[in-house]
Coordinates of C-alpha atoms in Angstrom, one line a residue:
M7 CA 11.9 -16.5 1.8
A8 CA 10.8 -17.8 -1.6
S9 CA 10.7 -14.6 -3.6
S10 CA 11.1 -10.9 -3.3
A11 CA 7.7 -10.3 -5.0
G12 CA 4.7 -10.4 -2.8
L13 CA 1.0 -9.4 -2.3
A14 CA -0.8 -8.2 0.7
L15 CA -4.5 -7.4 1.1
C16 CA -6.6 -6.1 3.9
G17 CA -10.2 -5.0 3.1
Q18 CA -9.8 -3.1 -0.1
A19 CA -6.2 -2.0 0.6
L20 CA -3.7 -3.7 -1.7
V21 CA 0.1 -3.7 -1.6
V22 CA 2.4 -5.3 -4.2
R23 CA 6.1 -5.4 -3.4
G24 CA 9.1 -6.3 -5.4
G25 CA 12.8 -5.8 -4.8
S26 CA 13.2 -2.8 -2.5
R27 CA 9.9 -1.1 -3.5
F28 CA 6.2 -1.4 -3.0
L29 CA 3.1 0.3 -4.3
A30 CA -0.2 0.6 -2.4
T31 CA -3.6 1.2 -3.9
S32 CA -7.2 0.2 -3.5
T33 CA -9.4 -2.4 -5.2
A34 CA -12.5 -0.2 -4.7
I35 CA -14.4 0.6 -7.9
S36 CA -14.9 4.2 -6.8
D37 CA -11.2 4.6 -6.1
D38 CA -9.8 8.0 -7.2
D39 CA -6.7 6.2 -8.7
S40 CA -4.6 7.2 -5.8
L41 CA -1.2 5.4 -5.6
F42 CA 1.4 5.4 -2.8
T43 CA 4.9 4.1 -3.6
Y44 CA 7.9 3.6 -1.3
D45 CA 11.5 2.6 -1.9
C46 CA 13.5 1.1 1.0
S47 CA 16.7 2.2 -0.6
A48 CA 15.8 5.8 0.2
A49 CA 15.0 5.1 3.8
E50 CA 17.3 6.2 6.6
K51 CA 20.0 3.8 7.6
K52 CA 21.7 3.4 11.0
A53 CA 25.3 4.3 10.9
Q54 CA 27.4 1.1 11.1
E55 CA 31.1 0.4 11.3
N56 CA 32.7 -0.4 8.0
K57 CA 34.4 -3.5 9.3
G58 CA 33.4 -6.4 11.5
E59 CA 35.3 -8.1 14.3
D60 CA 37.4 -10.1 11.8
G61 CA 38.4 -6.9 10.0
Q62 CA 36.3 -7.8 6.9
P63 CA 33.7 -5.4 5.5
V64 CA 30.2 -5.6 7.1
D65 CA 27.4 -6.8 4.8
Q66 CA 25.2 -3.7 4.4
G67 CA 22.3 -5.6 2.8
T68 CA 20.5 -5.0 -0.5
D69 CA 17.3 -3.2 0.8
T70 CA 15.2 -6.0 -0.6
I71 CA 11.9 -6.4 1.2
L72 CA 11.8 -9.8 3.0
A73 CA 8.4 -9.8 4.6
S74 CA 5.4 -7.5 5.0
T75 CA 1.9 -7.5 6.5
F76 CA -1.2 -5.4 7.4
S77 CA -2.6 -5.0 10.9
K78 CA -6.1 -6.6 11.5
S79 CA -8.0 -3.3 10.8
G80 CA -5.7 -2.3 8.0
S81 CA -4.7 0.9 9.8
Y82 CA -1.0 -0.1 9.9
F83 CA 1.4 -1.8 7.5
A84 CA 4.9 -3.1 8.4
L85 CA 7.8 -4.5 6.5
T86 CA 11.3 -5.8 7.1
D87 CA 14.2 -5.6 4.6
D88 CA 17.5 -7.1 3.8
S89 CA 19.3 -4.1 5.5
K90 CA 17.9 -5.3 8.9
R91 CA 15.2 -2.7 9.3
L92 CA 11.6 -2.7 10.5
I93 CA 9.6 0.1 8.7
L94 CA 6.2 1.0 10.1
F95 CA 3.4 2.8 8.1
R96 CA 0.1 4.4 8.8
T97 CA -2.3 3.6 5.9
K98 CA -5.1 6.2 6.4
P99 CA -3.5 8.2 4.8
W100 CA -0.3 6.5 3.9
Q101 CA 2.6 7.8 6.0
C102 CA 5.9 6.3 7.1
L103 CA 6.0 6.4 11.0
S104 CA 9.4 4.9 11.8
V105 CA 12.5 3.1 10.6
R106 CA 14.0 0.9 13.3
P107 CA 17.0 -1.5 13.2
V108 CA 16.5 -5.2 14.0
V109 CA 19.2 -7.6 15.2
R110 CA 19.0 -10.2 12.5
R111 CA 17.4 -10.4 9.0
C112 CA 13.8 -11.3 9.5
T113 CA 11.7 -14.0 7.9
A114 CA 8.1 -13.2 9.1
L115 CA 6.2 -10.6 11.1
T116 CA 2.6 -10.1 12.4
F117 CA 0.6 -7.6 14.4
T118 CA -1.2 -8.3 17.6
A119 CA -5.0 -8.2 17.4
S120 CA -4.9 -5.1 19.6
E121 CA -2.5 -3.5 17.1
E122 CA -0.3 -2.3 20.0
R123 CA 2.7 -4.3 19.0
V124 CA 4.3 -6.1 16.0
L125 CA 6.2 -9.4 16.4
V126 CA 9.2 -10.1 14.2
A127 CA 10.8 -13.5 13.7
D128 CA 14.4 -13.7 12.5
K129 CA 16.9 -16.2 11.1
S130 CA 18.6 -16.8 14.4
G131 CA 15.4 -18.2 15.9
D132 CA 14.3 -15.2 18.0
V133 CA 11.1 -13.2 18.2
Y134 CA 11.2 -9.5 19.1
S135 CA 8.2 -7.3 19.8
F136 CA 8.1 -3.6 18.7
S137 CA 5.6 -1.0 19.9
V138 CA 3.2 0.4 17.4
L139 CA 2.0 3.3 19.6
G140 CA 5.6 4.2 20.4
P141 CA 7.0 3.9 16.8
H142 CA 10.6 4.8 17.8
A143 CA 10.9 2.5 20.8
C144 CA 13.5 -0.3 20.7
G145 CA 12.5 -3.9 20.3
R146 CA 12.1 -6.4 23.1
L147 CA 13.2 -10.1 23.0
E148 CA 10.2 -12.3 23.6
L149 CA 11.3 -15.9 22.9
G150 CA 13.8 -17.9 21.1
H151 CA 14.3 -21.2 19.2
L152 CA 17.5 -23.2 18.6
S153 CA 17.0 -23.0 14.9
M154 CA 15.8 -20.6 12.2
L155 CA 12.2 -19.3 12.4
L156 CA 10.2 -19.4 9.2
D157 CA 6.8 -18.0 10.4
V158 CA 5.1 -16.5 13.4
A159 CA 1.4 -16.1 14.2
L160 CA -0.8 -15.0 17.1
S161 CA -4.1 -16.4 18.4
P162 CA -7.0 -14.0 17.8
D163 CA -7.2 -13.1 21.5
D164 CA -3.4 -12.5 21.6
R165 CA -3.1 -15.2 24.2
F166 CA -0.7 -17.5 22.4
V167 CA 2.3 -16.9 20.2
L168 CA 2.8 -19.6 17.5
T169 CA 6.2 -20.1 15.9
A170 CA 7.4 -22.4 13.2
D171 CA 11.0 -23.4 12.8
R172 CA 13.4 -25.2 10.5
D173 CA 13.6 -28.2 12.8
E174 CA 10.1 -29.5 12.0
K175 CA 8.5 -28.0 15.2
I176 CA 5.5 -25.7 15.8
R177 CA 5.6 -24.2 19.3
V178 CA 2.7 -22.7 21.1
S179 CA 3.8 -20.2 23.8
W180 CA 2.0 -18.0 26.2
A181 CA 2.2 -14.4 25.0
A182 CA 2.3 -13.0 28.6
A183 CA 5.1 -15.4 29.6
P184 CA 6.7 -16.8 26.5
H185 CA 9.0 -19.1 28.5
C186 CA 5.8 -21.1 29.3
I187 CA 5.0 -23.5 26.5
E188 CA 1.4 -24.6 26.1
S189 CA 2.0 -27.3 23.5
F190 CA 4.1 -28.5 20.5
C191 CA 2.5 -29.5 17.2
L192 CA 4.8 -32.3 16.0
G193 CA 4.5 -34.5 12.9
H194 CA 6.2 -32.7 10.1
T195 CA 9.3 -34.4 8.8
E196 CA 10.9 -31.3 7.2
F197 CA 11.0 -27.6 8.0
V198 CA 7.6 -25.9 8.7
S199 CA 7.3 -23.2 6.0
R200 CA 4.0 -21.5 6.8
I201 CA 1.4 -21.5 9.6
L202 CA -2.1 -19.8 9.7
V203 CA -4.7 -19.7 12.5
V204 CA -8.0 -20.4 10.8
P205 CA -10.2 -17.2 10.8
G206 CA -13.4 -17.8 12.7
H207 CA -11.9 -21.0 14.4
P208 CA -9.5 -19.7 17.0
E209 CA -8.4 -23.1 18.1
L210 CA -7.4 -24.5 14.7
L211 CA -4.1 -24.1 12.9
L212 CA -3.0 -24.9 9.3
S213 CA 0.6 -25.7 8.6
S214 CA 2.7 -26.5 5.6
S215 CA 6.1 -28.0 5.3
G216 CA 9.0 -29.1 3.0
D217 CA 7.6 -32.7 3.4
C218 CA 4.8 -31.7 0.9
T219 CA 2.0 -31.9 3.4
L220 CA -0.7 -29.6 4.7
R221 CA -1.8 -30.3 8.2
L222 CA -4.7 -29.2 10.4
W223 CA -4.2 -29.0 14.2
D224 CA -6.0 -28.3 17.4
Y225 CA -3.0 -26.3 18.5
P226 CA -3.8 -25.7 22.2
S227 CA -3.6 -29.4 22.7
G228 CA -1.0 -30.1 20.0
R229 CA -3.3 -32.7 18.4
Q230 CA -3.2 -33.3 14.7
L231 CA -6.6 -33.5 13.1
Q232 CA -5.7 -34.1 9.4
C233 CA -2.7 -34.6 7.1
C234 CA -3.1 -33.9 3.3
D235 CA -0.3 -35.2 1.0
L236 CA 0.1 -32.5 -1.6
A237 CA 2.5 -34.6 -3.7
S238 CA -0.3 -37.2 -4.3
L239 CA -2.4 -34.4 -6.0
Q240 CA 0.3 -33.9 -8.7
E241 CA 0.0 -35.6 -12.1
P242 CA 3.1 -37.8 -12.7
A243 CA 3.2 -36.6 -16.3
E244 CA 3.7 -32.9 -15.2
P245 CA 7.3 -31.7 -15.5
W246 CA 7.3 -30.9 -11.7
G247 CA 5.4 -34.1 -10.8
H248 CA 8.4 -35.7 -8.9
K249 CA 9.9 -32.4 -7.6
R250 CA 9.8 -31.8 -3.8
F251 CA 8.2 -28.5 -2.9
A252 CA 7.1 -26.4 0.0
V253 CA 4.0 -24.1 0.4
S254 CA 5.0 -20.4 0.3
R255 CA 1.5 -19.0 1.1
I256 CA -1.6 -20.3 2.9
A257 CA -4.7 -18.1 2.2
F258 CA -8.1 -18.5 3.8
W259 CA -11.4 -17.1 2.4
A260 CA -13.9 -17.0 5.3
Q261 CA -16.9 -16.2 3.1
E262 CA -16.6 -19.5 1.3
S263 CA -14.5 -21.5 3.8
C264 CA -11.8 -22.1 1.2
V265 CA -8.1 -22.6 1.6
A266 CA -5.7 -21.8 -1.2
L267 CA -2.1 -23.0 -1.2
L268 CA 0.7 -21.5 -3.3
C269 CA 3.7 -23.8 -3.8
D270 CA 7.1 -22.3 -4.2
C271 CA 8.3 -22.2 -7.8
L272 CA 5.3 -24.2 -9.1
P273 CA 2.7 -22.6 -11.5
V274 CA -0.2 -24.1 -9.6
V275 CA -2.5 -23.2 -6.7
F276 CA -4.3 -25.9 -4.7
V277 CA -7.8 -25.1 -3.5
F278 CA -9.4 -27.0 -0.5
Q279 CA -12.8 -26.7 1.0
F280 CA -12.9 -26.5 4.8
I281 CA -15.8 -28.5 6.1
V282 CA -16.7 -26.8 9.3
C283 CA -18.9 -29.5 10.9
Q284 CA -16.3 -32.2 10.4
R285 CA -13.2 -30.0 10.9
Q286 CA -11.7 -31.5 7.8
L287 CA -10.3 -30.3 4.5
A288 CA -11.5 -31.6 1.1
F289 CA -9.4 -31.1 -2.0
R290 CA -11.4 -29.3 -4.7
Q291 CA -9.3 -28.1 -7.6
Q292 CA -5.8 -27.4 -8.9
L293 CA -5.5 -24.0 -10.6
R294 CA -2.9 -24.0 -13.4
F295 CA -1.1 -21.0 -14.8
P296 CA 1.1 -20.5 -17.8
K297 CA 3.7 -18.4 -15.9
R298 CA 5.2 -18.5 -12.5
V299 CA 2.9 -17.4 -9.6
W300 CA 4.6 -15.0 -7.1
D301 CA 1.8 -14.7 -4.5
I302 CA -1.9 -15.0 -3.8
A303 CA -4.4 -13.3 -1.4
F304 CA -8.1 -13.4 -0.9
E305 CA -10.4 -10.3 -0.9
E306 CA -13.5 -11.2 1.0
A307 CA -15.9 -9.4 -1.4
Q308 CA -14.2 -10.5 -4.6
G309 CA -12.2 -13.7 -4.6
L310 CA -8.6 -14.8 -5.1
W311 CA -6.1 -12.3 -6.5
V312 CA -3.1 -13.9 -8.1
L313 CA 0.2 -12.1 -8.7
Q314 CA 2.0 -13.7 -11.6
D315 CA 5.1 -13.3 -13.8
C316 CA 3.1 -11.9 -16.8
R317 CA 3.6 -8.3 -17.9
E318 CA 0.3 -8.3 -19.9
A319 CA -1.8 -9.5 -16.9
P320 CA 0.3 -9.4 -13.7
L321 CA -2.7 -9.4 -11.4
V322 CA -5.7 -11.8 -12.1
L323 CA -8.9 -12.4 -10.1
W324 CA -10.3 -15.9 -9.7
R325 CA -13.8 -16.9 -8.4
P326 CA -15.8 -20.1 -8.1
T327 CA -18.4 -20.3 -10.9
G328 CA -20.7 -23.3 -11.0
G329 CA -18.5 -25.3 -8.6
Q330 CA -15.3 -24.6 -10.6
W331 CA -12.8 -21.8 -10.1
Q332 CA -12.4 -19.6 -13.2
P333 CA -10.5 -16.4 -14.0
V334 CA -12.8 -13.3 -14.0
P335 CA -12.9 -11.4 -17.3
D336 CA -11.1 -8.1 -17.3
S337 CA -13.0 -5.5 -15.3
A338 CA -12.3 -1.8 -14.7
V339 CA -10.6 -2.6 -11.4
S340 CA -8.3 -5.3 -12.7
Q341 CA -7.4 -3.1 -15.7
R342 CA -6.5 -0.2 -13.4
L343 CA -4.4 -2.4 -11.1
C344 CA -2.6 -4.1 -14.0
G345 CA -1.9 -0.7 -15.5
H346 CA -0.2 0.4 -12.2
L347 CA 1.9 -2.8 -12.2
R348 CA 2.9 -2.5 -15.8
G349 CA 4.1 1.0 -15.1
S350 CA 6.2 -0.3 -12.2
W351 CA 7.3 -3.5 -13.9
A352 CA 10.9 -2.9 -13.2
M353 CA 10.4 -3.7 -9.5
L354 CA 8.8 -7.1 -10.3
E355 CA 10.8 -8.4 -13.2
G356 CA 13.9 -9.2 -11.2
S357 CA 11.8 -11.6 -9.0
G358 CA 11.5 -13.9 -12.0
T359 CA 15.1 -15.0 -11.6
V360 CA 14.9 -15.7 -7.9
E361 CA 15.7 -19.4 -7.2
D362 CA 13.8 -21.7 -4.9
G363 CA 14.1 -20.0 -1.5
F364 CA 13.4 -23.2 0.5
R365 CA 16.0 -25.4 -1.3
G366 CA 18.7 -24.8 1.2
L367 CA 16.4 -25.7 4.2
Y368 CA 16.0 -29.4 3.4
K369 CA 17.8 -31.9 5.6
A370 CA 21.0 -33.2 4.0
T371 CA 21.0 -37.0 3.6
F372 CA 24.2 -39.1 3.2
D373 CA 24.1 -42.7 2.1
N374 CA 27.3 -43.8 3.8
M375 CA 26.0 -47.2 5.1
S376 CA 26.7 -49.1 1.9
S377 CA 30.3 -47.8 1.7
Y378 CA 30.7 -48.7 5.4
L379 CA 29.5 -52.2 4.9
K380 CA 31.7 -52.6 1.9
R381 CA 34.8 -51.5 3.9
K382 CA 33.8 -53.8 6.8
E383 CA 33.6 -56.8 4.5
E384 CA 37.0 -56.0 3.0
R385 CA 38.5 -55.7 6.5
L386 CA 37.1 -59.0 7.6
Q387 CA 38.5 -60.7 4.5
Q388 CA 42.0 -59.2 5.1
Q389 CA 41.9 -60.5 8.7
Q390 CA 41.0 -64.0 7.6
E391 CA 43.9 -63.9 5.0
R392 CA 46.4 -62.9 7.7
K393 CA 45.2 -65.6 10.1
R394 CA 45.5 -68.2 7.3
W395 CA 49.2 -67.3 6.6
Q396 CA 50.2 -67.0 10.2
S397 CA 48.7 -70.3 11.5
P398 CA 50.6 -73.6 10.6
P399 CA 48.8 -76.4 8.7
P400 CA 46.7 -78.7 10.8
G401 CA 48.9 -81.4 12.5
G402 CA 52.2 -79.9 11.4
R403 CA 53.7 -79.4 14.9
G404 CA 52.7 -82.9 16.2
Q405 CA 54.4 -84.6 13.2
N406 CA 57.7 -82.8 13.8
K407 CA 57.8 -83.8 17.4
K408 CA 57.2 -87.5 16.6
T409 CA 59.9 -87.4 13.9
R410 CA 62.5 -86.0 16.3
A411 CA 61.6 -88.5 19.0
G412 CA 62.0 -91.4 16.5
R413 CA 65.3 -90.3 15.4
A414 CA 66.6 -90.0 19.0
A415 CA 65.4 -93.6 19.8
L416 CA 67.3 -95.0 16.8
G417 CA 70.5 -93.1 18.0
C418 CA 70.6 -91.0 15.0

């Protein structure tokens, strides 16, 4: 939603996407410098009518990649693009398995833990499931919301499907019978931008929203455990200190129990420590960057990889050192990865001009109460003026009657 540039990591497999293309490589030191690239504009497209029901040309899409993800083991990779397609890959070795049409443009997707199906959430509020083992099978409608879906997740045992929508709701549904709702996680006051089931804690959920909060839930019961106000962590003197924002990525590092948050269109990353015994989050540090950050992802054995709008160093690794997060000096791995990205910079540089993808999702507010009260006051004054002109002065009618009676008595 926020930008066409993105980063995905699973084990040592790394994918960087931008526009209609992505490149896949490895963060392993012993890697043989192998590189897999793919361009969605070259993928097969389903034949469509040139005109819609109203006689106007049908929007064919731009082939821009909208969302992508790895399966749990990293054996599969899937993406959806602006041309309404779901493209499935095998990663060992890299190979495109299928290109399937989807009904609406998608906002998020995730694999089941069994890696048998991939769930796709779209802008119309529906979730479809597609078979991984039958890569050419059609999708099946699983559940629907009345508003746009922004993220979808699954419990580690594939028991629950968790969906986040534009209308402030997080719904927890049974995967086997999605019409059965286990709970709602309610409390956000704006659209829910991202959700993440905490790795190693299958009953806990992290969520972010356009209300500038990060919340921790016991999602089977729908109970909120904590609410962190991200706006209060901003310095008032910063140029974006009073700007409303939404989190575009929630990343969790199981090795150190750290949570990293990337906020859309802000050159900062918030780092929290997850205190397991208390089931609470504690703010630790705000990482600042000179350029815009496109995406972040944790590698368990290394640290936090940051994809940024900087051609000289597009990919930077951060680690905690002495209690503070610091960028790691250039290594052979980071130099090799940055070399790949500089060679494919054309696919990333267009992402620098993408506007805030969440801006259009905020609730519109109208202050029409003051104008209503003003009009009401004017109307009351006009009514009082009309009554004043229509009613005779006090005692006027009685005096006229007495005058006429006196004249009659005098014979006038």
